[in-house]
């Protein structure tokens, strides 16, 4: 293996490969921290910047990398791999990509180690910097925080790509020939997450200013630093240690229940609480294991769940007796969900307060027809990740508008056009695939479509309710001639009154 | 020596032209820039450090890495800005090409001026489209982001073939190979040129050439 290579060159080459491996890991992990990287150029060499590139060294990452290498170097049959995975706040995890630093037997004997190999390794690192921003996991990692975090794991030995799902793609970053073999750097990444990244993770962000983390601690800012805990991947029992407070606070206002992401979210909730399935069980808390009324406040049931996978979570649900709802609640009327670390106490007033803010929405939009969907989703693992079917079209009021009730007066008709969910129509979906002009509503959480949905269906004013208004209109019209007669009779009084004012 | 020539093609909206060009040109220059050389006695030299910076695009779902050098960035932005203005003059649906050429200078004897011999040319062809509504623009944001990602992979692939690169120069020759005018980094000597194709598909320069030839022929 060393034929023709001087001892000094061999020593240099080993050093280069070792530091190249360490720098590779740093670049990959730093690219997945979720922040933009910025380092300065320096015209005077400091002597500590390997490959003439300013790449910071995060100590934990170096430590982990050295631990994985355990004094060995990447070589033929011994590859160094960095696995990047995503972990949701519910504990589901998925491998996103695996970066592999491998060596094969193809040697380039004539190449100069201290010069050409070094420079080419430098170019390869630059390529790695560029490519790490291009794979799909980059966008996901920039958005990590509330709902999921990105983890890394370094291992040495044989490459394992089975966790990447079917049809994963590979991109080769580059190769550098050396006298002892050819170094190859490549990345294999999952592709069937690309669909999810646009739908699930972006849309599950808090919507429209109703962010429910007023009442809880903000997510631990050291979440990003938790990338330095690859052990989490290997030992799921240790989940407590790293996450800090992970809040998956969702304002699951049911006005969005028809749109794919909130259903996705709701079905995720249902999947995760197998004890609470379907509409009926929410109305009968006694029959439901894990549910107990901590505080009965206007029908609110506080539900501290038993710890699940070392995470304690609090589910707040709204029971059946809100005004206007007809007991058809099911998993989709959750107004929010919170998670806390095991052992922290829950204050009952907070969820109630948050619920009161949403009461009006919950009363209006009760949805029965989705029960089969949520029940079915229980059978599938990772049901939350399954693409949503198009079955909501049957219930789409836009496609099949509900019959409008008879209108005795034009005024009533106009009053009724917007409020299609007046009394008696609470079962229908309010809106599906609402596309307001000039906006695309499924990318940004706070955009025009969301605004429309939020504010399009306020509760009707009592004075404008149909019966009263129609009655008063009719009465007014009928009584008009009499009133006129009375006024004519008292015309002298009115004139005197006017004179008095002047 | 043959000059290596690579062509990249992108289709973008008018407002995305600037960022798309910056992304690709900076990616290429990242690979073709080195730290500043400091020559010591005995003909050895040491190399400075190159920093990097992540840049998020505003009109494209894309992030690219560039060299951490404001001077270099200014130079590239100036050229891209001229290109963008020239494109917009020709009207809405324009086509153009911007070229980044790396060259070596070869000193010639007086009275001839120095020769510039290109050794690598990157040509980026740009098609500008007009979109009708916001929804299409949103889709375009993502699509162009993906396309740029593919182009970055193409660039990296070409560069990692490790084909011809100029020899590392001695101190006296360094200005023939590298651009030493910048304070913090040292890219290979490069120049950026562009040409705009009018809607008829012919480039403006060829039209002008034809006109002049015709005039002279009379």
XYZ file of N, CA and C in Angstrom, chain A residues 35-47 49 52-55 115 119-121 123-124 126-134 138-139 142 171-177 189 198 435 438-440 443-444, chain B residues 27 30-36 38 45-56 61-65 67-69 134-135 138-139 142 145-146 148-150 152-153 156-157 159-160 162 167-168 183-185:
306
model
N -29.231 27.313 11.091
C -28.828 28.719 11.049
C -27.920 28.968 9.864
N -27.840 30.213 9.497
C -26.924 30.548 8.407
C -25.510 30.609 8.965
N -24.595 30.106 8.173
C -23.201 30.067 8.621
C -22.463 31.260 8.048
N -21.616 31.852 8.849
C -20.838 32.989 8.373
C -19.452 32.928 8.996
N -18.444 32.847 8.166
C -17.068 32.891 8.677
C -16.297 33.917 7.865
N -15.229 34.404 8.436
C -14.504 35.497 7.775
C -13.278 35.002 7.048
N -12.991 35.684 5.979
C -11.747 35.399 5.263
C -10.619 36.137 5.965
N -9.457 35.551 5.907
C -8.318 36.199 6.548
C -7.143 36.086 5.596
N -6.538 37.237 5.303
C -5.467 37.183 4.317
C -4.200 36.615 4.928
N -4.022 36.767 6.223
C -2.809 36.210 6.814
C -3.125 34.844 7.384
N -2.342 33.891 7.019
C -2.655 32.526 7.446
C -2.483 32.382 8.957
N -3.459 31.759 9.565
C -3.391 31.572 11.004
C -2.699 30.265 11.354
N -2.603 29.388 10.412
C -1.936 28.119 10.684
C -2.865 27.066 11.258
N -6.202 26.862 10.245
C -7.333 26.638 9.366
C -6.970 25.594 8.326
N -7.191 25.672 4.249
C -7.340 27.093 3.940
C -8.787 27.550 3.914
N -9.609 26.878 4.695
C -11.001 27.259 4.773
C -11.337 27.574 6.223
N -12.131 28.622 6.402
C -12.531 28.991 7.757
C -13.754 28.169 8.130
N -13.523 27.031 8.768
C -14.626 26.188 9.235
C -14.487 26.065 10.741
N 0.724 18.776 -1.880
C 0.294 19.925 -2.647
C -1.023 19.665 -3.366
N -4.803 20.507 -1.955
C -5.653 21.483 -2.643
C -6.954 20.860 -3.116
N -6.850 19.617 -3.565
C -8.085 18.986 -4.031
C -9.018 18.679 -2.876
N -8.444 18.342 -1.738
C -9.310 18.144 -0.575
C -9.986 19.455 -0.193
N -10.848 21.834 -2.283
C -11.922 22.050 -3.244
C -13.105 21.153 -2.903
N -12.793 19.932 -2.460
C -13.878 19.004 -2.109
C -14.677 19.532 -0.920
N -15.114 22.657 -0.218
C -15.942 23.748 -0.739
C -17.175 23.190 -1.433
N -16.971 22.128 -2.176
C -18.111 21.483 -2.842
C -19.100 20.980 -1.805
N -18.573 20.442 -0.719
C -19.468 19.951 0.332
C -20.282 21.097 0.914
N -19.637 22.235 1.106
C -20.365 23.408 1.599
C -21.520 23.743 0.667
N -21.251 23.701 -0.625
C -22.293 24.061 -1.588
C -23.406 23.016 -1.617
N -23.028 21.745 -1.606
C -24.031 20.690 -1.779
C -24.903 20.539 -0.533
N -24.338 20.811 0.648
C -25.165 20.661 1.862
C -26.334 21.637 1.876
N -26.265 22.687 1.068
C -27.389 23.643 1.020
C -28.407 23.271 -0.038
N -28.122 22.208 -0.764
C -28.952 21.894 -1.911
C -29.880 20.711 -1.659
N -31.840 20.391 3.901
C -31.409 21.727 4.321
C -32.613 22.595 4.659
N -33.592 22.588 3.767
C -34.766 23.430 4.005
C -35.484 22.987 5.277
N -33.679 24.238 8.335
C -33.835 25.669 8.616
C -35.136 25.957 9.336
N -26.173 11.787 -4.470
C -25.419 12.817 -5.182
C -23.964 12.671 -4.770
N -23.116 12.716 -5.747
C -21.694 12.575 -5.439
C -21.100 13.964 -5.308
N -20.471 14.212 -4.199
C -19.893 15.532 -3.995
C -18.571 15.625 -4.751
N -17.748 14.602 -4.629
C -16.494 14.651 -5.377
C -15.562 13.513 -4.996
N -14.469 13.438 -5.732
C -13.467 12.401 -5.468
C -12.096 13.038 -5.480
N -11.220 12.469 -4.697
C -9.821 12.910 -4.712
C -8.950 11.662 -4.724
N -8.114 11.556 -5.720
C -7.217 10.401 -5.787
C -6.000 10.629 -4.910
N -29.902 10.607 -0.085
C -30.962 11.289 0.635
C -32.318 10.755 0.247
N -43.287 20.320 2.184
C -44.096 21.463 1.792
C -45.447 21.450 2.463
N -59.427 29.264 -2.194
C -58.286 29.930 -2.800
C -58.605 31.386 -3.054
N -54.974 36.142 -5.602
C -53.628 36.668 -5.387
C -52.876 35.978 -4.277
N -53.305 34.842 -3.871
C -52.481 34.208 -2.844
C -52.517 32.708 -2.991
N -51.483 32.106 -2.558
C -51.470 30.647 -2.500
C -51.448 30.304 -1.039
N -48.720 27.636 1.737
C -47.290 27.674 2.013
C -46.963 28.474 3.260
N -47.442 29.681 3.300
C -47.145 30.489 4.473
C -48.259 30.280 5.483
N -21.102 30.345 -6.695
C -20.754 28.935 -6.462
C -19.496 28.581 -7.240
N -16.504 30.325 -5.665
C -16.108 29.716 -4.395
C -15.047 28.657 -4.633
N -15.258 27.870 -5.691
C -14.313 26.804 -5.987
C -13.057 27.311 -6.663
N -13.131 28.489 -7.242
C -11.992 28.989 -8.002
C -11.319 30.143 -7.293
N -11.535 30.230 -5.985
C -10.842 31.266 -5.209
C -9.986 30.608 -4.160
N -8.880 31.232 -3.920
C -7.961 30.688 -2.931
C -7.709 31.782 -1.906
N -7.016 31.452 -0.813
C -6.608 32.490 0.116
C -5.470 33.290 -0.507
N -5.163 34.412 0.117
C -4.083 35.238 -0.414
C -2.743 34.519 -0.260
N 1.138 34.335 0.332
C 2.235 35.099 0.947
C 3.532 34.381 0.624
N 5.487 29.475 -0.290
C 4.441 30.443 0.004
C 3.424 29.833 0.946
N 2.745 30.684 1.646
C 1.638 30.208 2.482
C 0.356 30.851 1.970
N -0.736 30.221 2.305
C -2.017 30.646 1.744
C -2.938 31.112 2.863
N -3.608 32.189 2.647
C -4.564 32.715 3.617
C -5.813 31.858 3.693
N -6.739 32.287 4.484
C -7.950 31.501 4.752
C -9.147 32.126 4.049
N -9.964 31.272 3.485
C -11.173 31.737 2.806
C -12.371 31.464 3.716
N -13.132 32.494 4.003
C -14.347 32.312 4.788
C -15.537 32.159 3.873
N -16.634 31.658 4.424
C -17.828 31.474 3.589
C -19.046 32.074 4.273
N -20.057 32.286 3.477
C -21.243 32.990 3.944
C -22.454 32.363 3.268
N -23.508 32.098 4.030
C -24.756 31.589 3.437
C -25.622 32.760 3.025
N -26.132 32.710 1.828
C -27.004 33.783 1.363
C -28.365 33.180 1.001
N -29.424 33.696 1.632
C -30.783 33.261 1.279
C -31.293 34.140 0.155
N -36.626 29.990 -3.674
C -36.447 29.138 -2.487
C -35.092 28.472 -2.569
N -34.057 29.225 -2.232
C -32.716 28.685 -2.419
C -31.745 29.424 -1.526
N -30.752 28.697 -1.065
C -29.655 29.296 -0.299
C -28.357 28.864 -0.949
N -27.459 29.820 -1.146
C -26.178 29.436 -1.730
C -25.042 29.932 -0.844
N -23.876 29.387 -1.075
C -22.702 29.723 -0.280
C -21.779 30.574 -1.140
N -18.090 33.197 -1.167
C -16.859 33.540 -0.453
C -17.122 34.786 0.391
N -16.557 34.789 1.547
C -16.777 35.909 2.463
C -15.844 37.059 2.085
N -16.179 37.740 1.034
C -15.360 38.864 0.589
C -16.265 39.899 -0.049
N -50.154 35.126 -9.037
C -49.325 34.874 -7.859
C -49.086 33.400 -7.623
N -50.089 32.609 -7.968
C -49.936 31.174 -7.753
C -48.803 30.615 -8.596
N -45.503 31.519 -7.164
C -45.121 30.698 -6.016
C -44.506 29.392 -6.487
N -45.169 28.787 -7.468
C -44.641 27.527 -8.009
C -43.270 27.770 -8.619
N -40.351 27.787 -6.198
C -39.851 26.472 -5.781
C -39.120 25.775 -6.911
N -35.788 27.167 -7.514
C -34.908 26.725 -6.428
C -34.369 25.327 -6.689
N -35.256 24.451 -7.110
C -34.809 23.083 -7.408
C -33.846 23.052 -8.578
N -31.876 25.412 -9.628
C -30.573 25.946 -9.234
C -29.794 24.902 -8.455
N -30.499 24.139 -7.629
C -29.829 23.057 -6.908
C -29.177 22.077 -7.868
N -29.927 21.741 -8.917
C -29.352 20.828 -9.925
C -28.140 21.449 -10.585
N -26.097 23.623 -9.332
C -24.971 23.599 -8.394
C -24.322 22.222 -8.409
N -25.146 21.188 -8.443
C -24.602 19.829 -8.509
C -23.808 19.644 -9.794
N -20.446 21.427 -9.401
C -19.559 20.669 -8.504
C -18.996 19.443 -9.218
N -19.843 18.829 -10.012
C -19.404 17.641 -10.740
C -18.263 17.981 -11.694
N -16.232 20.578 -11.608
C -15.024 21.030 -10.923
C -14.283 19.864 -10.297
N -15.036 18.896 -9.823
C -14.363 17.780 -9.161
C -13.796 16.757 -10.126
N -11.349 17.614 -11.625
C -9.946 18.013 -11.458
C -9.197 17.989 -12.789
N -0.775 26.121 -13.472
C 0.252 25.745 -12.493
C 0.353 26.825 -11.437
N 0.709 26.411 -10.260
C 0.892 27.419 -9.216
C 2.086 28.308 -9.594
N -8.330 42.301 -1.269
C -7.607 42.321 0.012
C -7.612 40.975 0.704
N -8.729 40.250 0.580
C -8.883 39.097 1.466
C -8.865 37.743 0.769
N -9.163 37.729 -0.498
C -9.115 36.437 -1.185
C -8.430 36.613 -2.533
